[in-house]
């Protein structure tokens, strides 16, 4: 008999587990222990949620926007109250450190704060007297039932990219979290329910690929947001748009950083170490490739290797731990295979993270920080998303050569430069094909009131998550022309 907690769906204001479906275990990646089990909801469960959302939409969309945002304000308040408890859940299901989990929550809550301002963001525009007695207005109206599908690596922040914008704009939303890290999202919905939000406006449906397909295919679902690997993002984007639906699908990444010889080497090293090894390298904005130009090679290689070796690895809830495990044994094996491929291609392991165990955590899925020098620019390690704590190093002779390498890549999520030259920075930000650009910063992670960029195979769609794009994505425009002749 299993004693783990079974995670329920939240449908039509009620918590319940769908019957006659399979369940998957949710593991703590630091210990390998099963901490819960989640249902793989089927088409029937999805249909019930979508129908409830459709009913809710009819009155929710007519609820004045100033009343709608009161629930979002309450949600923000409850999130702040439950910050530590949410962080603990993220540490246990995702393997992050407490600080990383708190950081993720802070970035997620920023989105809730921005959504509190929807009454202003939702405004349209108008012209009086476009002809005698004729006025023209543009209004924004909600779409209807929308769906969001989220990945394992930000179990709370990425659901918050979608939830509060969608509902504040007047839609009803169904969210399917990652099957690997569904617990924090379940807690978000408990807090959302505490706000008194009308039933059916925001619903949680656990599941996997089939659940997503049932959601995307459902005729009452108008729009789909997804964050995941490029393969998933591409497949879901194609599926949704083939049905004429609006879609925004964020995919994978392979983020490069260029280090020029005139860079502040201490800042560059600290930033790249935090970016590459933060969250065990499982961030879509994590640095994965460092391209040194000319004389930057030696000092940067030495400094980053030292920083990698010093990183303290273990259970993220323990004091002083700087890096936790990767999400699963499967992921660990995939990362280790990629490191081996990099070495076969001529890479030299300055710091080797395979085959090491965190003290007292024999069953955890750990890969320690790894630095691979002399990476082949066209090889597998330089081109494949590793999604683990692995930094590849490539040395080139000029900024132009470095930019060419960056622009030849299939992904375009983020690129950063470290330099003290304004001219080099300006060339870089203009010429580089990536959606989020950083100059002398750890990550180019946009604040919630800016949209989250992403180009090439890192993003499929037109309107990105966060900020103004989120409001545009969750609304359709209507133009009204009125003629009221003067009497
Ligand atoms: P994933 O693609 O395996 O899963 C993401 C979500 O899609 C999950 O909810 C999953 O159940 C669902 N899914 C998986 N395969 C599917 C399929 N074939 N059809 C329909 N749905 C499917 O991704 P993951 O491993 O959970 O997350 C890591 C990936 O997400 C990395 O590639 C990372 O770069 C990417 N990511 C991107 C961003 C971004 O903003 N671009 C942000 C975070 C993570």
Short mmCIF file of C-alpha atoms and ligand atoms in Angstrom, two decimals:
data_model
loop_
_atom_site.label_atom_id
_atom_site.label_comp_id
_atom_site.label_asym_id
_atom_site.label_seq_id
_atom_site.Cartn_x
_atom_site.Cartn_y
_atom_site.Cartn_z
CA UNK A 1 0.00 0.00 0.00
CA UNK A 2 1.40 3.39 -0.94
CA UNK A 3 1.52 6.00 1.81
CA UNK A 4 2.63 8.95 -0.31
CA UNK A 5 0.31 11.87 -0.71
CA UNK A 6 -1.78 11.70 -3.88
CA UNK A 7 -1.95 15.09 -5.58
CA UNK A 8 -5.48 16.09 -6.57
CA UNK A 9 -6.65 18.22 -9.49
CA UNK A 10 -8.52 21.44 -8.77
CA UNK A 11 -11.57 21.53 -11.03
CA UNK A 12 -14.70 23.64 -10.69
CA UNK A 13 -13.74 24.74 -7.19
CA UNK A 14 -13.22 21.18 -5.92
CA UNK A 15 -10.11 19.14 -5.13
CA UNK A 16 -10.38 15.60 -6.47
CA UNK A 17 -8.32 12.87 -8.05
CA UNK A 18 -9.52 11.60 -11.41
CA UNK A 19 -10.54 7.95 -11.32
CA UNK A 20 -9.21 5.19 -13.55
CA UNK A 21 -5.98 6.90 -14.47
CA UNK A 22 -2.32 6.01 -13.98
CA UNK A 23 -0.13 7.67 -11.37
CA UNK A 24 3.51 8.70 -11.44
CA UNK A 25 5.75 9.05 -8.39
CA UNK A 26 7.18 12.48 -7.53
CA UNK A 27 10.73 12.09 -6.25
CA UNK A 28 13.00 14.22 -4.10
CA UNK A 29 16.03 14.35 -6.41
CA UNK A 30 18.46 14.81 -3.51
CA UNK A 31 17.42 11.63 -1.72
CA UNK A 32 15.70 9.59 -4.42
CA UNK A 33 12.69 9.18 -2.08
CA UNK A 34 9.11 9.23 -3.36
CA UNK A 35 7.35 12.20 -1.79
CA UNK A 36 3.99 12.13 -3.60
CA UNK A 37 2.23 10.62 -6.56
CA UNK A 38 0.40 12.48 -9.26
CA UNK A 39 -2.36 11.44 -11.66
CA UNK A 40 -1.93 11.33 -15.42
CA UNK A 41 -5.28 12.97 -16.15
CA UNK A 42 -7.03 11.68 -19.24
CA UNK A 43 -9.27 13.29 -21.86
CA UNK A 44 -12.38 12.91 -19.67
CA UNK A 45 -10.74 14.81 -16.80
CA UNK A 46 -9.55 17.50 -19.22
CA UNK A 47 -13.00 17.83 -20.76
CA UNK A 48 -14.61 18.32 -17.33
CA UNK A 49 -12.12 21.10 -16.52
CA UNK A 50 -12.53 22.85 -19.86
CA UNK A 51 -16.33 22.80 -19.62
CA UNK A 52 -16.23 24.23 -16.11
CA UNK A 53 -13.80 26.91 -17.33
CA UNK A 54 -16.09 27.78 -20.21
CA UNK A 55 -19.05 28.25 -17.86
CA UNK A 56 -16.94 30.35 -15.47
CA UNK A 57 -15.64 32.51 -18.31
CA UNK A 58 -19.12 33.80 -19.12
CA UNK A 59 -19.55 35.64 -15.82
CA UNK A 60 -15.85 36.20 -15.07
CA UNK A 61 -15.28 38.09 -18.33
CA UNK A 62 -18.17 40.40 -17.40
CA UNK A 63 -16.81 41.01 -13.89
CA UNK A 64 -15.38 44.55 -13.84
CA UNK A 65 -11.61 44.51 -14.18
CA UNK A 66 -11.17 46.47 -10.94
CA UNK A 67 -13.05 43.68 -9.13
CA UNK A 68 -11.09 40.96 -10.90
CA UNK A 69 -7.75 42.34 -9.75
CA UNK A 70 -8.84 42.28 -6.09
CA UNK A 71 -8.32 38.50 -6.21
CA UNK A 72 -4.87 39.04 -7.67
CA UNK A 73 -3.98 41.47 -4.86
CA UNK A 74 -5.11 38.86 -2.29
CA UNK A 75 -3.10 36.19 -4.09
CA UNK A 76 0.04 38.34 -3.88
CA UNK A 77 -0.56 38.82 -0.13
CA UNK A 78 -0.98 35.07 0.45
CA UNK A 79 2.11 34.23 -1.59
CA UNK A 80 4.19 36.58 0.59
CA UNK A 81 2.74 34.96 3.73
CA UNK A 82 3.62 31.45 2.55
CA UNK A 83 6.99 32.18 0.98
CA UNK A 84 9.14 29.95 3.21
CA UNK A 85 6.76 27.03 3.03
CA UNK A 86 6.58 27.28 -0.79
CA UNK A 87 10.37 27.48 -0.94
CA UNK A 88 10.68 24.27 1.10
CA UNK A 89 8.40 22.47 -1.34
CA UNK A 90 10.52 23.66 -4.26
CA UNK A 91 13.71 22.53 -2.50
CA UNK A 92 12.26 19.06 -1.96
CA UNK A 93 10.66 18.41 -5.33
CA UNK A 94 13.09 20.29 -7.57
CA UNK A 95 16.42 20.08 -5.72
CA UNK A 96 17.09 23.83 -5.55
CA UNK A 97 18.75 25.54 -2.62
CA UNK A 98 16.53 27.58 -0.30
CA UNK A 99 17.95 30.81 -1.71
CA UNK A 100 17.30 29.69 -5.29
CA UNK A 101 13.75 28.71 -4.38
CA UNK A 102 13.13 32.06 -2.70
CA UNK A 103 14.63 33.83 -5.74
CA UNK A 104 12.30 31.94 -8.05
CA UNK A 105 9.31 32.87 -5.92
CA UNK A 106 10.32 36.53 -5.88
CA UNK A 107 10.51 36.60 -9.69
CA UNK A 108 7.15 34.84 -9.89
CA UNK A 109 5.48 37.24 -7.46
CA UNK A 110 6.74 40.16 -9.56
CA UNK A 111 4.41 38.90 -12.29
CA UNK A 112 1.49 38.85 -9.88
CA UNK A 113 2.33 42.46 -8.97
CA UNK A 114 2.37 43.50 -12.62
CA UNK A 115 -0.98 41.77 -13.17
CA UNK A 116 -2.44 43.88 -10.33
CA UNK A 117 -2.02 46.79 -12.76
CA UNK A 118 -4.09 45.19 -15.53
CA UNK A 119 -6.76 47.92 -15.41
CA UNK A 120 -4.16 50.29 -16.90
CA UNK A 121 -2.40 47.72 -19.07
CA UNK A 122 -5.69 46.62 -20.60
CA UNK A 123 -6.59 50.07 -21.88
CA UNK A 124 -7.21 50.45 -25.56
CA UNK A 125 -7.02 53.70 -27.52
CA UNK A 126 -9.37 55.92 -29.46
CA UNK A 127 -9.82 58.89 -31.74
CA UNK A 128 -12.71 61.28 -31.53
CA UNK A 129 -14.11 62.76 -34.73
CA UNK A 130 -12.33 60.64 -37.35
CA UNK A 131 -15.07 62.08 -39.59
CA UNK A 132 -18.02 64.32 -38.79
CA UNK A 133 -19.78 62.78 -35.76
CA UNK A 134 -17.75 59.58 -35.97
CA UNK A 135 -15.48 58.19 -33.22
CA UNK A 136 -13.26 55.11 -33.34
CA UNK A 137 -12.20 53.00 -30.34
CA UNK A 138 -10.01 49.98 -29.80
CA UNK A 139 -10.97 47.71 -26.88
CA UNK A 140 -9.19 44.66 -25.50
CA UNK A 141 -11.36 41.67 -24.62
CA UNK A 142 -10.40 38.32 -23.07
CA UNK A 143 -10.09 35.22 -25.25
CA UNK A 144 -12.05 32.63 -23.27
CA UNK A 145 -10.58 29.39 -21.90
CA UNK A 146 -6.78 29.32 -22.11
CA UNK A 147 -4.29 26.59 -21.19
CA UNK A 148 -0.76 26.75 -19.79
CA UNK A 149 1.75 23.91 -19.62
CA UNK A 150 4.87 24.35 -17.51
CA UNK A 151 8.29 22.67 -17.13
CA UNK A 152 10.00 21.12 -14.10
CA UNK A 153 12.71 23.69 -13.50
CA UNK A 154 10.63 26.60 -12.15
CA UNK A 155 7.70 24.86 -10.45
CA UNK A 156 6.23 28.13 -9.11
CA UNK A 157 7.67 30.98 -11.18
CA UNK A 158 6.59 29.75 -14.60
CA UNK A 159 2.98 29.02 -13.55
CA UNK A 160 3.02 32.61 -12.24
CA UNK A 161 4.12 33.84 -15.69
CA UNK A 162 0.64 32.88 -16.85
CA UNK A 163 -1.90 32.57 -14.03
CA UNK A 164 -2.52 36.12 -12.87
CA UNK A 165 -2.28 37.81 -16.29
CA UNK A 166 -4.75 35.32 -17.77
CA UNK A 167 -7.36 35.78 -15.06
CA UNK A 168 -6.86 39.52 -14.57
CA UNK A 169 -7.48 39.95 -18.32
CA UNK A 170 -10.80 38.12 -17.85
CA UNK A 171 -9.98 34.63 -19.13
CA UNK A 172 -10.39 31.33 -17.37
CA UNK A 173 -7.24 29.21 -17.28
CA UNK A 174 -6.32 25.55 -16.95
CA UNK A 175 -2.75 24.89 -15.87
CA UNK A 176 -0.90 21.63 -16.26
CA UNK A 177 2.33 21.64 -14.26
CA UNK A 178 5.32 19.40 -14.84
CA UNK A 179 4.78 15.81 -13.78
CA UNK A 180 8.25 15.92 -12.18
CA UNK A 181 7.58 18.95 -9.94
CA UNK A 182 3.81 19.35 -9.48
CA UNK A 183 3.67 20.08 -5.74
CA UNK A 184 4.53 23.78 -5.50
CA UNK A 185 2.00 24.52 -8.22
CA UNK A 186 -0.64 22.60 -6.25
CA UNK A 187 0.10 24.86 -3.30
CA UNK A 188 -0.23 27.95 -5.54
CA UNK A 189 -3.72 26.80 -6.43
CA UNK A 190 -4.63 26.25 -2.77
CA UNK A 191 -3.66 29.86 -2.11
CA UNK A 192 -5.53 31.04 -5.18
CA UNK A 193 -8.61 29.19 -3.92
CA UNK A 194 -8.23 30.98 -0.57
CA UNK A 195 -8.70 34.30 -2.33
CA UNK A 196 -12.33 33.32 -3.02
CA UNK A 197 -11.83 33.33 -6.79
CA UNK A 198 -15.06 32.09 -8.43
CA UNK A 199 -15.04 28.39 -9.24
CA UNK A 200 -13.79 27.37 -12.66
CA UNK A 201 -11.75 30.55 -13.27
CA UNK A 202 -8.40 28.89 -12.49
CA UNK A 203 -8.03 25.13 -12.56
CA UNK A 204 -5.20 22.71 -12.06
CA UNK A 205 -4.98 19.48 -14.02
CA UNK A 206 -2.04 17.15 -13.45
CA UNK A 207 -0.77 14.94 -16.22
CA UNK A 208 1.68 14.31 -19.02
CA UNK A 209 1.84 14.40 -22.82
CA UNK A 210 -1.66 12.95 -23.39
CA UNK A 211 -3.15 15.47 -20.96
CA UNK A 212 -1.48 18.28 -22.90
CA UNK A 213 -2.74 16.94 -26.20
CA UNK A 214 -6.30 16.69 -24.87
CA UNK A 215 -6.06 20.31 -23.67
CA UNK A 216 -4.60 21.63 -26.91
CA UNK A 217 -7.13 19.75 -29.03
CA UNK A 218 -10.19 20.70 -26.99
CA UNK A 219 -12.40 22.91 -29.19
CA UNK A 220 -13.21 25.25 -26.28
CA UNK A 221 -9.55 26.05 -25.54
CA UNK A 222 -8.64 29.26 -27.35
CA UNK A 223 -4.95 29.73 -26.58
CA UNK A 224 -1.99 27.69 -25.36
CA UNK A 225 1.11 28.79 -23.47
CA UNK A 226 3.89 26.27 -23.00
CA UNK A 227 7.39 26.31 -21.58
CA UNK A 228 9.55 23.24 -22.13
CA UNK A 229 12.20 21.72 -24.34
CA UNK A 230 12.44 22.81 -27.98
CA UNK A 231 11.04 19.49 -29.19
CA UNK A 232 7.96 19.86 -26.98
CA UNK A 233 7.55 23.56 -27.75
CA UNK A 234 7.71 22.97 -31.49
CA UNK A 235 5.28 20.04 -31.38
CA UNK A 236 2.73 21.86 -29.23
CA UNK A 237 3.04 25.08 -31.25
CA UNK A 238 2.38 23.17 -34.48
CA UNK A 239 -0.53 21.27 -32.96
CA UNK A 240 -2.20 24.38 -31.54
CA UNK A 241 -1.68 26.63 -34.55
CA UNK A 242 -2.83 23.91 -36.97
CA UNK A 243 -6.15 24.16 -35.11
CA UNK A 244 -6.13 27.94 -35.55
CA UNK A 245 -5.31 28.63 -31.90
CA UNK A 246 -3.12 31.31 -30.47
CA UNK A 247 0.11 29.84 -29.06
CA UNK A 248 3.28 30.96 -27.31
CA UNK A 249 5.76 28.12 -26.80
CA UNK A 250 9.10 28.75 -25.13
CA UNK A 251 11.74 26.15 -25.90
CA UNK A 252 15.22 25.17 -24.86
CA UNK A 253 18.43 27.15 -24.80
CA UNK A 254 22.20 27.01 -25.02
CA UNK A 255 23.31 30.34 -23.68
CA UNK A 256 26.73 31.74 -24.57
CA UNK A 257 28.74 34.41 -22.81
CA UNK A 258 31.63 36.26 -24.47
CA UNK A 259 34.51 37.47 -22.33
CA UNK A 260 36.76 40.16 -23.77
CA UNK A 261 40.29 40.77 -22.45
CA UNK A 262 39.22 44.16 -21.02
CA UNK A 263 36.47 42.59 -18.87
CA UNK A 264 36.42 42.83 -15.08
CA UNK A 265 37.59 39.22 -14.67
CA UNK A 266 36.36 38.89 -11.08
CA UNK A 267 32.86 40.02 -12.03
CA UNK A 268 32.85 37.82 -15.14
CA UNK A 269 33.97 34.74 -13.20
CA UNK A 270 31.50 35.21 -10.35
CA UNK A 271 28.66 35.89 -12.79
CA UNK A 272 29.38 32.93 -15.06
CA UNK A 273 29.85 30.58 -12.08
CA UNK A 274 26.51 31.65 -10.59
CA UNK A 275 24.79 31.46 -13.95
CA UNK A 276 26.18 28.06 -14.99
CA UNK A 277 26.01 26.26 -11.67
CA UNK A 278 22.95 28.02 -10.21
CA UNK A 279 19.97 25.62 -9.96
CA UNK A 280 22.45 22.89 -11.01
CA UNK A 281 22.52 24.40 -14.49
CA UNK A 282 18.82 23.76 -15.02
CA UNK A 283 17.73 27.25 -16.01
CA UNK A 284 16.77 28.35 -19.50
CA UNK A 285 18.91 31.46 -18.89
CA UNK A 286 21.85 29.54 -17.45
CA UNK A 287 25.21 30.06 -19.18
CA UNK A 288 26.41 26.93 -20.90
CA UNK A 289 29.22 28.16 -23.15
CA UNK A 290 31.94 30.72 -22.41
CA UNK A 291 33.74 32.14 -25.44
CA UNK A 292 36.95 33.90 -24.46
CA UNK A 293 38.55 36.38 -26.82
CA UNK A 294 42.38 36.59 -27.08
CA UNK A 295 44.12 37.12 -23.76
CA UNK A 296 40.96 36.60 -21.72
CA UNK A 297 41.42 32.85 -22.14
CA UNK A 298 44.02 32.08 -19.47
CA UNK A 299 42.80 34.18 -16.55
CA UNK A 300 39.16 33.26 -17.13
CA UNK A 301 39.85 29.51 -17.50
CA UNK A 302 41.86 29.46 -14.28
CA UNK A 303 39.37 31.51 -12.31
CA UNK A 304 36.23 29.67 -13.47
CA UNK A 305 37.86 26.28 -12.82
CA UNK A 306 38.66 27.36 -9.27
CA UNK A 307 35.10 28.65 -8.76
CA UNK A 308 33.65 25.37 -10.07
CA UNK A 309 35.81 23.26 -7.76
CA UNK A 310 34.81 25.32 -4.73
CA UNK A 311 31.05 24.99 -5.20
CA UNK A 312 29.45 23.21 -2.22
CA UNK A 313 27.03 20.54 -3.44
CA UNK A 314 24.34 18.78 -1.42
CA UNK A 315 20.72 18.91 -0.26
CA UNK A 316 19.43 22.41 -1.02
CA UNK A 317 17.72 22.73 2.36
CA UNK A 318 21.05 22.46 4.22
CA UNK A 319 22.86 25.62 5.32
CA UNK A 320 25.85 26.52 3.15
CA UNK A 321 24.91 24.30 0.20
CA UNK A 322 25.33 26.23 -3.07
CA UNK A 323 24.14 23.65 -5.56
CA UNK A 324 21.65 20.77 -5.40
CA UNK A 325 21.05 17.71 -7.57
CA UNK A 326 19.77 17.59 -11.13
CA UNK A 327 16.13 16.61 -11.45
CA UNK A 328 16.41 12.84 -11.99
CA UNK A 329 18.65 9.85 -12.51
CA UNK A 330 17.64 9.95 -16.17
CA UNK A 331 18.78 13.53 -16.45
CA UNK A 332 22.02 12.73 -14.62
CA UNK A 333 22.77 9.92 -17.09
CA UNK A 334 22.01 12.19 -20.08
CA UNK A 335 24.33 14.94 -18.77
CA UNK A 336 27.12 12.46 -18.04
CA UNK A 337 26.79 11.06 -21.56
CA UNK A 338 27.11 14.57 -23.01
CA UNK A 339 30.24 15.26 -20.94
CA UNK A 340 31.74 12.03 -22.30
CA UNK A 341 30.85 13.11 -25.86
CA UNK A 342 32.55 16.47 -25.27
CA UNK A 343 35.73 14.74 -24.13
CA UNK A 344 35.64 12.37 -27.12
CA UNK A 345 35.44 15.43 -29.38
CA UNK A 346 38.68 16.79 -27.93
CA UNK A 347 37.39 18.64 -24.86
CA UNK A 348 39.62 18.69 -21.78
CA UNK A 349 37.95 18.36 -18.37
CA UNK A 350 39.45 21.11 -16.20
CA UNK A 351 36.91 20.22 -13.55
CA UNK A 352 35.13 16.85 -13.74
CA UNK A 353 31.70 16.46 -12.16
CA UNK A 354 30.81 12.90 -13.09
CA UNK A 355 30.77 9.98 -10.67
CA UNK A 356 30.67 12.06 -7.49
CA UNK A 357 28.23 11.76 -4.62
CA UNK A 358 27.07 14.39 -2.18
CA UNK A 359 27.86 13.38 1.37
CA UNK A 360 25.11 11.22 2.91
CA UNK A 361 23.00 11.30 -0.27
CA UNK A 362 23.96 8.10 -2.07
CA UNK A 363 20.62 7.91 -3.90
CA UNK A 364 20.55 11.53 -5.09
CA UNK A 365 20.94 12.45 -8.77
CA UNK A 366 24.05 14.58 -8.54
CA UNK A 367 26.36 15.92 -11.23
CA UNK A 368 29.03 18.19 -9.76
CA UNK A 369 30.20 21.38 -11.51
CA UNK A 370 32.10 20.57 -14.69
CA UNK A 371 34.36 22.77 -16.84
CA UNK A 372 35.31 21.47 -20.28
CA UNK A 373 38.06 23.37 -22.06
CA UNK A 374 38.86 23.28 -25.76
CA UNK A 375 35.31 22.43 -26.78
CA UNK A 376 34.86 21.81 -30.52
CA UNK A 377 32.73 24.75 -31.83
CA UNK A 378 30.69 22.51 -34.13
CA UNK A 379 30.69 19.52 -31.80
CA UNK A 380 27.84 18.09 -29.75
CA UNK A 381 28.75 19.71 -26.45
CA UNK A 382 28.77 23.17 -28.07
CA UNK A 383 25.42 22.73 -29.82
CA UNK A 384 23.26 20.57 -27.55
CA UNK A 385 21.33 21.90 -24.59
CA UNK A 386 22.90 20.11 -21.61
CA UNK A 387 20.63 21.48 -18.85
CA UNK A 388 23.14 20.59 -16.18
CA UNK A 389 26.09 22.24 -14.35
CA UNK A 390 28.50 22.04 -17.28
CA UNK A 391 30.43 24.92 -18.82
CA UNK A 392 32.11 24.51 -22.22
CA UNK A 393 35.02 26.83 -23.08
CA UNK A 394 35.90 28.00 -26.58
CA UNK A 395 38.73 30.41 -27.36
CA UNK A 396 38.64 32.77 -30.37
CA UNK A 397 40.69 35.77 -31.56
CA UNK A 398 38.12 38.51 -32.05
CA UNK A 399 34.71 39.78 -30.97
CA UNK A 400 33.46 39.36 -34.55
CA UNK A 401 34.45 35.67 -34.53
CA UNK A 402 32.72 35.21 -31.17
CA UNK A 403 29.52 36.88 -32.40
CA UNK A 404 29.53 34.68 -35.49
CA UNK A 405 29.71 31.59 -33.27
CA UNK A 406 26.81 32.86 -31.17
CA UNK A 407 24.70 33.65 -34.21
CA UNK A 408 25.31 30.27 -35.86
CA UNK A 409 23.67 28.47 -32.95
CA UNK A 410 20.16 27.01 -33.21
CA UNK A 411 18.96 28.61 -29.98
CA UNK A 412 18.43 32.30 -29.24
CA UNK A 413 17.33 32.62 -25.63
CA UNK A 414 20.13 34.67 -24.08
CA UNK A 415 23.64 35.94 -24.81
CA UNK A 416 25.90 37.98 -22.51
CA UNK A 417 29.09 39.97 -22.90
CA UNK A 418 31.70 41.02 -20.34
CA UNK A 419 33.73 44.05 -21.36
CA UNK A 420 34.67 47.58 -20.30
CA UNK A 421 34.29 48.89 -23.86
CA UNK A 422 31.08 50.75 -24.69
CA UNK A 423 31.72 50.32 -28.40
CA UNK A 424 32.10 46.54 -28.08
CA UNK A 425 28.94 46.40 -25.95
CA UNK A 426 27.00 48.40 -28.52
CA UNK A 427 28.15 46.18 -31.42
CA UNK A 428 27.24 43.08 -29.41
CA UNK A 429 23.77 44.18 -28.42
CA UNK A 430 22.99 45.20 -31.99
CA UNK A 431 24.46 42.23 -33.85
CA UNK A 432 23.63 39.28 -31.62
CA UNK A 433 20.59 37.16 -32.49
CA UNK A 434 19.16 36.38 -29.04
CA UNK A 435 16.00 37.49 -27.32
CA UNK A 436 17.58 38.45 -23.98
CA UNK A 437 20.91 40.29 -24.08
CA UNK A 438 23.13 40.96 -21.06
CA UNK A 439 26.12 43.26 -20.73
CA UNK A 440 28.22 42.70 -17.59
CA UNK A 441 25.35 40.89 -15.84
CA UNK A 442 24.92 37.33 -14.61
CA UNK A 443 21.68 36.75 -16.47
CA UNK A 444 19.59 38.82 -18.80
CA UNK A 445 16.42 37.84 -16.93
CA UNK A 446 13.80 40.47 -17.76
CA UNK A 447 11.78 41.98 -14.93
CA UNK A 448 8.10 41.04 -15.06
CA UNK A 449 7.10 44.37 -16.61
CA UNK A 450 9.32 43.55 -19.61
CA UNK A 451 8.44 40.63 -21.83
CA UNK A 452 10.67 37.57 -21.67
CA UNK A 453 12.55 37.39 -24.98
CA UNK A 454 13.61 34.34 -26.96
CA UNK A 455 14.19 33.79 -30.66
CA UNK A 456 15.10 31.04 -33.13
CA UNK A 457 14.49 27.56 -31.65
CA UNK A 458 14.06 28.99 -28.16
CA UNK A 459 10.65 30.44 -28.95
CA UNK A 460 7.72 29.62 -31.19
CA UNK A 461 5.11 32.33 -31.46
CA UNK A 462 4.82 36.11 -31.63
CA UNK A 463 3.92 37.30 -28.14
CA UNK A 464 6.19 36.31 -25.26
CA UNK A 465 5.33 35.74 -21.59
CA UNK A 466 5.37 38.59 -19.04
CA UNK A 467 4.62 42.30 -19.24
CA UNK A 468 2.81 43.93 -22.14
CA UNK A 469 3.15 40.87 -24.37
CA UNK A 470 1.25 38.81 -21.78
CA UNK A 471 -1.63 41.30 -21.87
CA UNK A 472 -1.65 41.24 -25.67
CA UNK A 473 -1.50 37.45 -25.72
CA UNK A 474 -4.45 37.07 -23.37
CA UNK A 475 -6.70 39.57 -25.13
CA UNK A 476 -8.12 40.16 -28.57
CA UNK A 477 -8.73 43.58 -29.94
CA UNK A 478 -11.99 44.92 -31.19
CA UNK A 479 -12.31 48.14 -33.14
CA UNK A 480 -15.57 50.05 -32.81
CA UNK A 481 -16.60 52.87 -35.13
CA UNK A 482 -19.58 54.91 -33.94
CA UNK A 483 -21.58 57.55 -35.74
CA UNK A 484 -23.73 59.86 -33.64
CA UNK A 485 -24.74 62.77 -35.85
CA UNK A 486 -25.28 66.04 -34.00
CA UNK A 487 -28.90 67.03 -33.65
P1 LIG B 1 9.58 19.11 -21.25
O1 LIG B 1 9.52 19.59 -22.63
O2 LIG B 1 9.96 17.69 -21.01
O3 LIG B 1 8.15 19.29 -20.51
C1 LIG B 1 7.54 20.53 -20.43
C2 LIG B 1 6.03 20.33 -20.27
O4 LIG B 1 5.51 19.79 -21.48
C3 LIG B 1 5.65 19.36 -19.17
O5 LIG B 1 4.51 19.84 -18.50
C4 LIG B 1 5.36 18.05 -19.91
O6 LIG B 1 4.38 17.26 -19.27
C5 LIG B 1 4.87 18.53 -21.26
N1 LIG B 1 5.30 17.67 -22.37
C6 LIG B 1 6.45 16.96 -22.46
N2 LIG B 1 6.53 16.36 -23.68
C7 LIG B 1 5.40 16.69 -24.35
C8 LIG B 1 4.91 16.38 -25.65
N3 LIG B 1 5.58 15.60 -26.49
N4 LIG B 1 3.72 16.90 -26.02
C9 LIG B 1 3.02 17.69 -25.18
N5 LIG B 1 3.45 18.02 -23.94
C10 LIG B 1 4.62 17.52 -23.52
O7 LIG B 1 10.54 20.11 -20.46
P2 LIG B 1 11.15 19.97 -19.00
O8 LIG B 1 12.20 18.92 -19.01
O9 LIG B 1 10.06 19.89 -18.01
O10 LIG B 1 11.83 21.41 -18.83
C11 LIG B 1 13.13 21.71 -19.25
C12 LIG B 1 13.13 22.39 -20.60
O11 LIG B 1 12.36 23.59 -20.53
C13 LIG B 1 14.52 22.81 -21.02
O12 LIG B 1 14.69 22.52 -22.38
C14 LIG B 1 14.53 24.31 -20.77
O13 LIG B 1 15.44 25.04 -21.56
C15 LIG B 1 13.13 24.67 -21.09
N6 LIG B 1 12.75 25.93 -20.47
C16 LIG B 1 12.62 27.01 -21.29
C17 LIG B 1 12.30 28.24 -20.76
C18 LIG B 1 12.16 29.44 -21.63
O14 LIG B 1 11.68 30.45 -21.17
N7 LIG B 1 12.55 29.37 -22.90
C19 LIG B 1 12.11 28.37 -19.37
C20 LIG B 1 12.24 27.24 -18.57
C21 LIG B 1 12.57 26.02 -19.13
#
